Short mmCIF file of C-alpha atoms in Angstrom, two decimals:
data_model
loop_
_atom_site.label_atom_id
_atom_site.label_comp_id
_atom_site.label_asym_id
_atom_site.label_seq_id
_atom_site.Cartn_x
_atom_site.Cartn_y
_atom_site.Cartn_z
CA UNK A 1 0.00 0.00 0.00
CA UNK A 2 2.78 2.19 1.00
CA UNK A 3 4.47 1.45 -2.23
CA UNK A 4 1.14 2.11 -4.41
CA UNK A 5 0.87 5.79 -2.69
CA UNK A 6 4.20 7.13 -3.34
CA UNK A 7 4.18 5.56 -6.99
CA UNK A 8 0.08 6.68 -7.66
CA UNK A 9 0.89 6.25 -11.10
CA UNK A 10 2.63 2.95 -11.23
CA UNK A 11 0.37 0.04 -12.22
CA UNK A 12 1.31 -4.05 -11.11
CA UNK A 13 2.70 -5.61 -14.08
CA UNK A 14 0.25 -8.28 -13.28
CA UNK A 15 -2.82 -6.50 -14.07
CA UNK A 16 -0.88 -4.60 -17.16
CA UNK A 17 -0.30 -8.06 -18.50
CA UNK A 18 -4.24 -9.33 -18.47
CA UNK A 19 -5.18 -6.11 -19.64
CA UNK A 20 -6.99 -4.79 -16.11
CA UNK A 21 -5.38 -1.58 -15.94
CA UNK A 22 -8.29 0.80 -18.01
CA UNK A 23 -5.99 2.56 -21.16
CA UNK A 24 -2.58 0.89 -20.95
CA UNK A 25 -2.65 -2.02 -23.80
CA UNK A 26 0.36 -4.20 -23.36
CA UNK A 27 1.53 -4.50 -27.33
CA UNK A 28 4.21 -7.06 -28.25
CA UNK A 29 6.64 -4.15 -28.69
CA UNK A 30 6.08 -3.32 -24.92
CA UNK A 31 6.11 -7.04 -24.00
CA UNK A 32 9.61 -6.44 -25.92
CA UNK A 33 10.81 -3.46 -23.92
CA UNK A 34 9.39 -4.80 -20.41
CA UNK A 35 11.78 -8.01 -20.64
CA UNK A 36 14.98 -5.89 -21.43
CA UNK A 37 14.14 -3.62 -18.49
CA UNK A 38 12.98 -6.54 -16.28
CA UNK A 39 16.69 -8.31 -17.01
CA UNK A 40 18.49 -4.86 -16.85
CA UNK A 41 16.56 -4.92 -12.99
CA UNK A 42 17.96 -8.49 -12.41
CA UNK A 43 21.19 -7.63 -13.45
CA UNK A 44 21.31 -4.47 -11.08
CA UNK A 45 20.42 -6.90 -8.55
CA UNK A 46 22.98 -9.91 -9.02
CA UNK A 47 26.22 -7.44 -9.41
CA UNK A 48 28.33 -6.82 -6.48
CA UNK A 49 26.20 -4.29 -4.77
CA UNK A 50 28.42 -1.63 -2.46
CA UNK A 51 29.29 -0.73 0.37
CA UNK A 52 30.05 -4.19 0.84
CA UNK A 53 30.80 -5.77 -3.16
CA UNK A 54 28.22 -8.43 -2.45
CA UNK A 55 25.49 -9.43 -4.75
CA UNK A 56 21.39 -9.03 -3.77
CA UNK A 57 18.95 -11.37 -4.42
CA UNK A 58 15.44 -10.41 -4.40
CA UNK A 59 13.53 -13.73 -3.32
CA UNK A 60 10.25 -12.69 -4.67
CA UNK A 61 10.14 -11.96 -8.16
CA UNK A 62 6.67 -12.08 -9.11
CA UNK A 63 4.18 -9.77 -11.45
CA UNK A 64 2.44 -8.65 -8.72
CA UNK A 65 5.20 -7.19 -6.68
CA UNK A 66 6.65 -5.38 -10.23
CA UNK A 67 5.03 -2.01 -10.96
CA UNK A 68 5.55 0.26 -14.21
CA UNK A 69 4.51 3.17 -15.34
CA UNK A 70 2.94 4.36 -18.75
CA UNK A 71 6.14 4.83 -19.50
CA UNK A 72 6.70 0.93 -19.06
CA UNK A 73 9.48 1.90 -16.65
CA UNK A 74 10.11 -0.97 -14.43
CA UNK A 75 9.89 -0.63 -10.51
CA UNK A 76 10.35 -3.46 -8.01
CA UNK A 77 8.76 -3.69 -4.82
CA UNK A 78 8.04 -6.59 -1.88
CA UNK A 79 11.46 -7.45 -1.47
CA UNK A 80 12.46 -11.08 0.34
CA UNK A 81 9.87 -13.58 2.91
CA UNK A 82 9.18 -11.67 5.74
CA UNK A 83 6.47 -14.10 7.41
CA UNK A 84 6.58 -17.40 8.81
CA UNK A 85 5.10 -19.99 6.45
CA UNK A 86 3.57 -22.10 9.11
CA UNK A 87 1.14 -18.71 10.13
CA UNK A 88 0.50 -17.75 6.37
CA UNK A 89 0.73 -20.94 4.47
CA UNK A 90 1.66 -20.75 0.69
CA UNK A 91 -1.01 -18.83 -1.50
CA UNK A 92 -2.40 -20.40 -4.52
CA UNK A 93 -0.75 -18.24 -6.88
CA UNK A 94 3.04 -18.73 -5.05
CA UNK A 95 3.95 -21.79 -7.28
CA UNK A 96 3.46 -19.78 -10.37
CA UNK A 97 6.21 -18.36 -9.96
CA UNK A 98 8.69 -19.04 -7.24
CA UNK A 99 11.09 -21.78 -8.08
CA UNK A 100 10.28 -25.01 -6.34
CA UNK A 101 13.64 -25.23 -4.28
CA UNK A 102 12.28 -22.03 -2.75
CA UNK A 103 8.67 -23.74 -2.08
CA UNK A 104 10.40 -26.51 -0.46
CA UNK A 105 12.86 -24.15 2.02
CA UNK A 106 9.43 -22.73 3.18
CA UNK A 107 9.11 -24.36 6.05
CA UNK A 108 12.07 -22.52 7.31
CA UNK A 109 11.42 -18.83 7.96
CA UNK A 110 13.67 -16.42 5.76
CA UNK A 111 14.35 -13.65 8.59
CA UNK A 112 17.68 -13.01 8.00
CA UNK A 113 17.60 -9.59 6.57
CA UNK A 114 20.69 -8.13 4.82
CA UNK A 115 22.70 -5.34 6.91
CA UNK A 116 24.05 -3.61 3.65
CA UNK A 117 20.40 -3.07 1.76
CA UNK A 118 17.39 -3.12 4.71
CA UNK A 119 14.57 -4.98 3.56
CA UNK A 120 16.73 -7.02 0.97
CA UNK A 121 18.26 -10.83 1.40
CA UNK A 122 22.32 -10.66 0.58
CA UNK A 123 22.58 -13.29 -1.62
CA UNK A 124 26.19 -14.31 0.08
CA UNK A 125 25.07 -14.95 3.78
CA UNK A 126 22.20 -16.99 3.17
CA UNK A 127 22.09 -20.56 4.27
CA UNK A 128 21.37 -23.32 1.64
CA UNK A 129 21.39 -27.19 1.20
CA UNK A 130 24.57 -27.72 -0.39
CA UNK A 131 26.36 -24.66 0.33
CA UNK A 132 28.39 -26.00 3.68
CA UNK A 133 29.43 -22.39 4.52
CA UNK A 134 30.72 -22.01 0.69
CA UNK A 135 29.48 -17.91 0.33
CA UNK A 136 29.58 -19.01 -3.22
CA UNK A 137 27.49 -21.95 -4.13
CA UNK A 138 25.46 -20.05 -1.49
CA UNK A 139 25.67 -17.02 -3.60
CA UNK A 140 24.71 -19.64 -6.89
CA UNK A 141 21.55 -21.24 -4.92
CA UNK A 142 19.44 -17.88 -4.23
CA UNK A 143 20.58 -15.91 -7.39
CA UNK A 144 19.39 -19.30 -8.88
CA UNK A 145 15.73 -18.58 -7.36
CA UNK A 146 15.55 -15.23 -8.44
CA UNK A 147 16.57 -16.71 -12.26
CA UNK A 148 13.63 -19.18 -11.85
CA UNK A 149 11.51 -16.61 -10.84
CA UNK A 150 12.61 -13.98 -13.66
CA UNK A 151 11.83 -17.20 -16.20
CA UNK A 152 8.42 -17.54 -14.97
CA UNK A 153 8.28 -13.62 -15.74
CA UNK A 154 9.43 -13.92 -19.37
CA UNK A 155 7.07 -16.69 -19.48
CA UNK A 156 4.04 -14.56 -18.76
CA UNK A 157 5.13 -11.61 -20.84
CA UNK A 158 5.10 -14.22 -23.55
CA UNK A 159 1.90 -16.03 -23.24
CA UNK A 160 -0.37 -13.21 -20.88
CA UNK A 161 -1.59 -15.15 -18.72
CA UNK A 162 -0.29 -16.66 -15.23
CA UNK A 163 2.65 -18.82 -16.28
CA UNK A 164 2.53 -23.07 -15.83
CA UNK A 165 -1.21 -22.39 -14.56
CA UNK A 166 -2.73 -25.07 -16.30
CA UNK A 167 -0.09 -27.92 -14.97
CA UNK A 168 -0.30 -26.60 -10.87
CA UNK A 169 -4.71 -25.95 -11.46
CA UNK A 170 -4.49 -30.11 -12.98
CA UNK A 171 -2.06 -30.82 -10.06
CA UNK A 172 -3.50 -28.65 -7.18
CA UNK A 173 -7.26 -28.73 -8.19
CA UNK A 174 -8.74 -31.38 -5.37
CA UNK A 175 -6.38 -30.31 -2.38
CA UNK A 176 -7.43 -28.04 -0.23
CA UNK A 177 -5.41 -24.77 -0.20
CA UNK A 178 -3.60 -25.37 3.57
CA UNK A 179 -1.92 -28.68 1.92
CA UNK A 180 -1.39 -27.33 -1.48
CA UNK A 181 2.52 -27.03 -0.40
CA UNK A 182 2.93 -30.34 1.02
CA UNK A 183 1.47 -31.86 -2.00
CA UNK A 184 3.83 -29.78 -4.16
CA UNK A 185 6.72 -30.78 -2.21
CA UNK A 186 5.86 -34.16 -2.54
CA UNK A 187 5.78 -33.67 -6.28
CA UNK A 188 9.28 -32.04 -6.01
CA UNK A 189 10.66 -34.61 -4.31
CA UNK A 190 8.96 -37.29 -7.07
CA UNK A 191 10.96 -35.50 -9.30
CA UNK A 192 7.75 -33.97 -10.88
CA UNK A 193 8.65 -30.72 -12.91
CA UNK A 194 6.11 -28.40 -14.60
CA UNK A 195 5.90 -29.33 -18.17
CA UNK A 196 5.86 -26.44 -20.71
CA UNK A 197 3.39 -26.25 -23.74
CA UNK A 198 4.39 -25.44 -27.92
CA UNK A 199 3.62 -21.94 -26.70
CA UNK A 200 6.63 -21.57 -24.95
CA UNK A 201 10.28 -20.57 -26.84
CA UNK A 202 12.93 -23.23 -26.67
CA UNK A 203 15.38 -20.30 -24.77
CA UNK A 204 12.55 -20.21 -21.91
CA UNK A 205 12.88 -23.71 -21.73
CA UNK A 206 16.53 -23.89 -21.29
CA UNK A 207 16.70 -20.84 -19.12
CA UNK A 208 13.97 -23.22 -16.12
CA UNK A 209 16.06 -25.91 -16.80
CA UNK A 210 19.55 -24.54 -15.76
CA UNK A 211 17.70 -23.05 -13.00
CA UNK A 212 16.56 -26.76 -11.49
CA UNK A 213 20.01 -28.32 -12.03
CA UNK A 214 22.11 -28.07 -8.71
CA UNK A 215 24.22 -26.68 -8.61
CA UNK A 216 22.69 -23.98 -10.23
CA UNK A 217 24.11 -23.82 -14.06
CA UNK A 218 22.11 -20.04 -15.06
CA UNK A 219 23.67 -17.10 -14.79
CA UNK A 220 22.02 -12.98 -14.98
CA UNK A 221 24.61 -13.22 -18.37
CA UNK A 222 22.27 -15.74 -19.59
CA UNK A 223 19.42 -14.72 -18.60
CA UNK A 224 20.25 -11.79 -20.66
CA UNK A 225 20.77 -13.72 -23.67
CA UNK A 226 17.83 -15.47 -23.15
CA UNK A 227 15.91 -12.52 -22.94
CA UNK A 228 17.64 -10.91 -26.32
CA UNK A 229 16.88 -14.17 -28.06
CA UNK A 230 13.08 -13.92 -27.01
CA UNK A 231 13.03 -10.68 -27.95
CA UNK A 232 14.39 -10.97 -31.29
CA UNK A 233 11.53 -13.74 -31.49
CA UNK A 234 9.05 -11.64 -30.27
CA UNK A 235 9.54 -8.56 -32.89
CA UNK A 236 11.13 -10.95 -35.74
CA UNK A 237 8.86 -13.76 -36.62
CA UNK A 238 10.70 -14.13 -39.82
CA UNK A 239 13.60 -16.07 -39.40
CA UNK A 240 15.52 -14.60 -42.39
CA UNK A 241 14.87 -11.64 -41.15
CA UNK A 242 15.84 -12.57 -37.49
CA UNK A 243 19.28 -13.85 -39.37
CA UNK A 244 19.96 -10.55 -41.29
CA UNK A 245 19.28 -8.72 -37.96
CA UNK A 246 21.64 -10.89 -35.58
CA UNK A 247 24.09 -11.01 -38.66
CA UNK A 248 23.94 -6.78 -38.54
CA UNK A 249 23.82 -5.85 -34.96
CA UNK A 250 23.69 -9.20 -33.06
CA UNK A 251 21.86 -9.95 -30.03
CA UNK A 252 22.39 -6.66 -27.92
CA UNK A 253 22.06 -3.68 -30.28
CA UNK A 254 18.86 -2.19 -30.55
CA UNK A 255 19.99 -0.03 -33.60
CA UNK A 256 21.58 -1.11 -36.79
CA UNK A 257 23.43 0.85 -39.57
CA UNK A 258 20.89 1.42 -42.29
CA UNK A 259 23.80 0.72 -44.88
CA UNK A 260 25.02 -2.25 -43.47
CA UNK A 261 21.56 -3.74 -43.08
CA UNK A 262 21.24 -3.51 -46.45
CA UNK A 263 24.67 -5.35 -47.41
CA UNK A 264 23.22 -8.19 -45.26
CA UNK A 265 19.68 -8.19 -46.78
CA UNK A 266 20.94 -8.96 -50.04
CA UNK A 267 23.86 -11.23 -48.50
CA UNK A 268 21.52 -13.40 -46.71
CA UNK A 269 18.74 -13.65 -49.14
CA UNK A 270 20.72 -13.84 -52.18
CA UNK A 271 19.53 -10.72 -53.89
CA UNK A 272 21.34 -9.65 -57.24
CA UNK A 273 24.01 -7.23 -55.71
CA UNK A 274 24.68 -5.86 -58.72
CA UNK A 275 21.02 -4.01 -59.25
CA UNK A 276 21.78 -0.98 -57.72
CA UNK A 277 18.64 0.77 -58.20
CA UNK A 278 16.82 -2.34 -55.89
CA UNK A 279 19.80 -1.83 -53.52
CA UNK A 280 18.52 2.13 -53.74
CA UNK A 281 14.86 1.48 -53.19
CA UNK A 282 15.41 -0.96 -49.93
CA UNK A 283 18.00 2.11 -48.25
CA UNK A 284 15.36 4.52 -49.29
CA UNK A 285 12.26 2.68 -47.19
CA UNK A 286 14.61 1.69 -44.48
CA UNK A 287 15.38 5.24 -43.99
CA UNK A 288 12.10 6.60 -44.35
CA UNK A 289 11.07 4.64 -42.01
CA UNK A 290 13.50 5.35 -39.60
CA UNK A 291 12.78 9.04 -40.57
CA UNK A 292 16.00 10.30 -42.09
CA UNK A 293 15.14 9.77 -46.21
CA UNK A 294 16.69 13.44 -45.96
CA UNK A 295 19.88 12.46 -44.08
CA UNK A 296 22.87 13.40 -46.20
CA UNK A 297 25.23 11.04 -44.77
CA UNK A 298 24.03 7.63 -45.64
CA UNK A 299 26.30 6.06 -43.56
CA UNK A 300 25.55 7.00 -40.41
CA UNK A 301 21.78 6.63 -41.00
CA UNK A 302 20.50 4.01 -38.40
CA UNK A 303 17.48 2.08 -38.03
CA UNK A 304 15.94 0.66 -34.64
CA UNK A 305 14.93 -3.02 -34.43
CA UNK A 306 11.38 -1.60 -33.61
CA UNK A 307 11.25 0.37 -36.73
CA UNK A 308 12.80 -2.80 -38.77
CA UNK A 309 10.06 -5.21 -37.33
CA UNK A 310 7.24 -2.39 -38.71
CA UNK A 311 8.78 -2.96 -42.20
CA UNK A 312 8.52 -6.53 -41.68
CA UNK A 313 4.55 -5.77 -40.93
CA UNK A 314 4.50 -3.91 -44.40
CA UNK A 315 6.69 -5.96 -46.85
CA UNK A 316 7.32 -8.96 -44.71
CA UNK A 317 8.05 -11.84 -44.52
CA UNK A 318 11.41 -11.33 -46.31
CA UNK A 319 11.93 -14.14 -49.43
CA UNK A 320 13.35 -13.94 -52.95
CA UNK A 321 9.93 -11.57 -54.26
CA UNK A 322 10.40 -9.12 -51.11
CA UNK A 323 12.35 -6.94 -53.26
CA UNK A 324 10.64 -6.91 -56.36
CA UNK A 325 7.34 -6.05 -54.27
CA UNK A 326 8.91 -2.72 -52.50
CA UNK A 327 10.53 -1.55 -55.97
CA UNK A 328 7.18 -1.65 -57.97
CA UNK A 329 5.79 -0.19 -54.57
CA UNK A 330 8.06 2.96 -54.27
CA UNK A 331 8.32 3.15 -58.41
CA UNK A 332 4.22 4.71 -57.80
CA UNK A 333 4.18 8.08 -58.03
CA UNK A 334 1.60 8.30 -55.79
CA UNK A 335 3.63 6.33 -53.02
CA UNK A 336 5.19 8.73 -50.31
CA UNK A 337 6.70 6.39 -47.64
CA UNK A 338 6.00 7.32 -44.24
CA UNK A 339 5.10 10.67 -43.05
CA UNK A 340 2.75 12.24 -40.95
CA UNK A 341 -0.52 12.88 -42.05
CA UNK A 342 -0.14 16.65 -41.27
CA UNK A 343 2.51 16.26 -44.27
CA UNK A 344 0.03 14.15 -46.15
CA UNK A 345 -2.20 17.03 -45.98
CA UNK A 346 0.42 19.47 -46.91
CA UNK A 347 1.66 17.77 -49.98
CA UNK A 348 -1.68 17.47 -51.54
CA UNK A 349 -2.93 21.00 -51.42
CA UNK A 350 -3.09 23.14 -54.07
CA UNK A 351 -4.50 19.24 -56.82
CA UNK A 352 -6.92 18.97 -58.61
CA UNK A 353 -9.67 17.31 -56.70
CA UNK A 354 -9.33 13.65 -56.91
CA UNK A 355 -5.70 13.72 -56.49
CA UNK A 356 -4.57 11.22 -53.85
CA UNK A 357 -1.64 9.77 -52.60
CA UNK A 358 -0.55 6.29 -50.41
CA UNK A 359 1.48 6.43 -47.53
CA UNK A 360 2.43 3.96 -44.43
CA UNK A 361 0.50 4.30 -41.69
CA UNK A 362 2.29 6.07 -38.85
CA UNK A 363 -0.07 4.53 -35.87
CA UNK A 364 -0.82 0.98 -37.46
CA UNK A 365 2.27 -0.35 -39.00
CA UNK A 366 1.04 -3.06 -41.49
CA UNK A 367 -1.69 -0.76 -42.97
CA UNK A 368 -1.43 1.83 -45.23
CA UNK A 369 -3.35 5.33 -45.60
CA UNK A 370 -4.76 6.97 -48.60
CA UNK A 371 -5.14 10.81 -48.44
CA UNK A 372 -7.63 12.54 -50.80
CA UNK A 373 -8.58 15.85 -51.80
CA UNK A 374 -11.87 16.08 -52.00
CA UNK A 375 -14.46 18.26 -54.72
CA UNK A 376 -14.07 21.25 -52.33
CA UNK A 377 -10.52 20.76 -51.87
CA UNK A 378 -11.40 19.17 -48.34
CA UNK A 379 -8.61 16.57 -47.99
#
């Protein structure tokens, strides 16, 4: 509550994700932005933390204790177990998230609260099963929960919806809520694990599964690739065009030389490099859509993977016709790229009525938006 009052306008990323927060429409470009910021966050966490160099690990990583903004800026709040289990047994919605070697330490109350961050767990002077007073592998077991945890995040962002639900409501359906933990332990110990749907990307997958080996083989460095990886899958459904973008910028960039996107466009799908005017017409859409078709010096013109994946939405998916479908495009005299439709407006004042022309629509990539000037000249 505290939390919710000094950040009025911060919303829980649970209820952005299933669409309960009234204007705020989680796109798949903001699903895109929300997983680098939500690894940047774990990141910030699992670095050596001063005054003290030691690493932080959260303990409770779950939508509902994530805020953001309209902004999708990502706040954390809720930080650690600060209650004894055996008073406040394990909610329903716990074991959609947390990962199940944290379930199973439950019955042991998580008190110890770090001197160096108040309110936060140091991830070195925690207790753990194998750790035998190694700081490390104690460090490895709860940075290892918070990865588990982050997965299940990625996993929601993906899908929208509360992540493994269907396996723990099959599992969980006909015990009653004060045993729902021993059952799930008993599970755990079975060597039950919750099984992941076509749905899911093969990187999510992988990322869980490092997090249940012991010791503990997932890292916050691959998390982060992880998270690129989804992210490229999330704005890239074409995988040639996935392929020229990795070749171009790789995992980590979120811009791209417009010039040397183009080198790889006809590289990778095998384009005649010796057409120059089809070479012409691709750095001419690429830059319009990144807004410099003016710039004078091509080569430092850049386009963002955003603005890439709305070209995709307009001539996509890339193949060996992509080409020959945005030259006859762009050959139309009545074709003006992307501009605003104040320019739109602009540029067809002063026709004859009936004069028109086609542009790409600035708010619905994919579509496109015919201007006309009308018998009064009303456009």
């Amino acid at each position: 509550l505290l939390y919710r009052n000094t950040l009025p306008r911060s919303y829980s990323l649970y209820d952005v994700v299933r669409s309960k927060v009234k204007g705020f429409s989680l796109s798949i470009p903001a699903r895109a932005r929300l997983m680098r910021c939500l690894v940047c966050m774990l990141a910030a966490f699992h670095e050596p933390n001063p005054p003290h160099d030691l690493p932080i690990a959260h303990l409770h990583l779950t939508s509902s204790n994530i805020f953001v903004d309209k902004q999708l800026n990502v706040r954390t709040a809720g930080y650690g177990f600060g209650y004894d289990p055996l008073l406040h047994p394990m909610e329903p919605s716990t074991v959609y998230w947390l990962a199940p070697l944290l379930v199973r330490s439950l019955h042991t109350p998580l008190l110890s609260v770090s001197s160096v961050w108040p309110g936060c767990f140091s991830a070195a002077t925690q207790p753990c099963p194998w750790s035998h007073g190694d700081a490390g592998a104690a460090g490895n077991f709860w940075a290892a929960l918070d990865l588990y945890a982050y997965a299940m995040l990625l996993h929601e962002l993906w899908i929208g919806r509360t992540p493994l639900k269907a396996h723990f409501e099959k599992s969980l359906a006909r015990v009653p809520p004060l045993d729902r933990r021993d059952h799930f332990l008993r599970e755990l110990d079975s060597g039950c694990r919750p099984t992941f749907s076509a749905e899911e990307p093969g990187e999510l997958l992988a990322l869980c599964q490092s997090c249940w080996s012991s010791p503990c083989s997932a890292s916050a460095s691959s998390a982060k690739q992880s998270t690129l990886q989804m992210v490229l899958l999330l704005l890239l459904e074409d995988d040639l065009a996935r392929a020229v973008w990795i070749a171009t910028a790789g995992y980590e960039e979120d811009t791209a030389s417009v010039t040397a996107l183009v080198d790889q466009c006809f590289r990778i799908m095998s384009w005649d490099v010796a057409d120059r005017s089809q070479r012409k017409a691709l750095e001419f859409l690429l830059r319009s859509v990144s807004g410099q078709e003016n710039w004078k010096d091509a080569e430092s013109c850049c386009i963002s993977l955003q603005q890439f994946a709305n070209v995709l939405e307009w001539f996509g998916p890339f193949g060996e016709d992509s080409l020959e479908d945005i030259c006859q495009i762009l050959s139309k005299p009545w074709f003006h790229g992307l501009i605003s439709r104040e320019e739109a407006e602009r540029r067809i004042e002063g026709h004859k009525p009936g004069t028109y022309l086609v542009r790409l629509s600035e708010s619905d990539p994919g579509a496109f938006a015919v201007t006309t000037l009308g018998r009064r000249e009303n456009v």
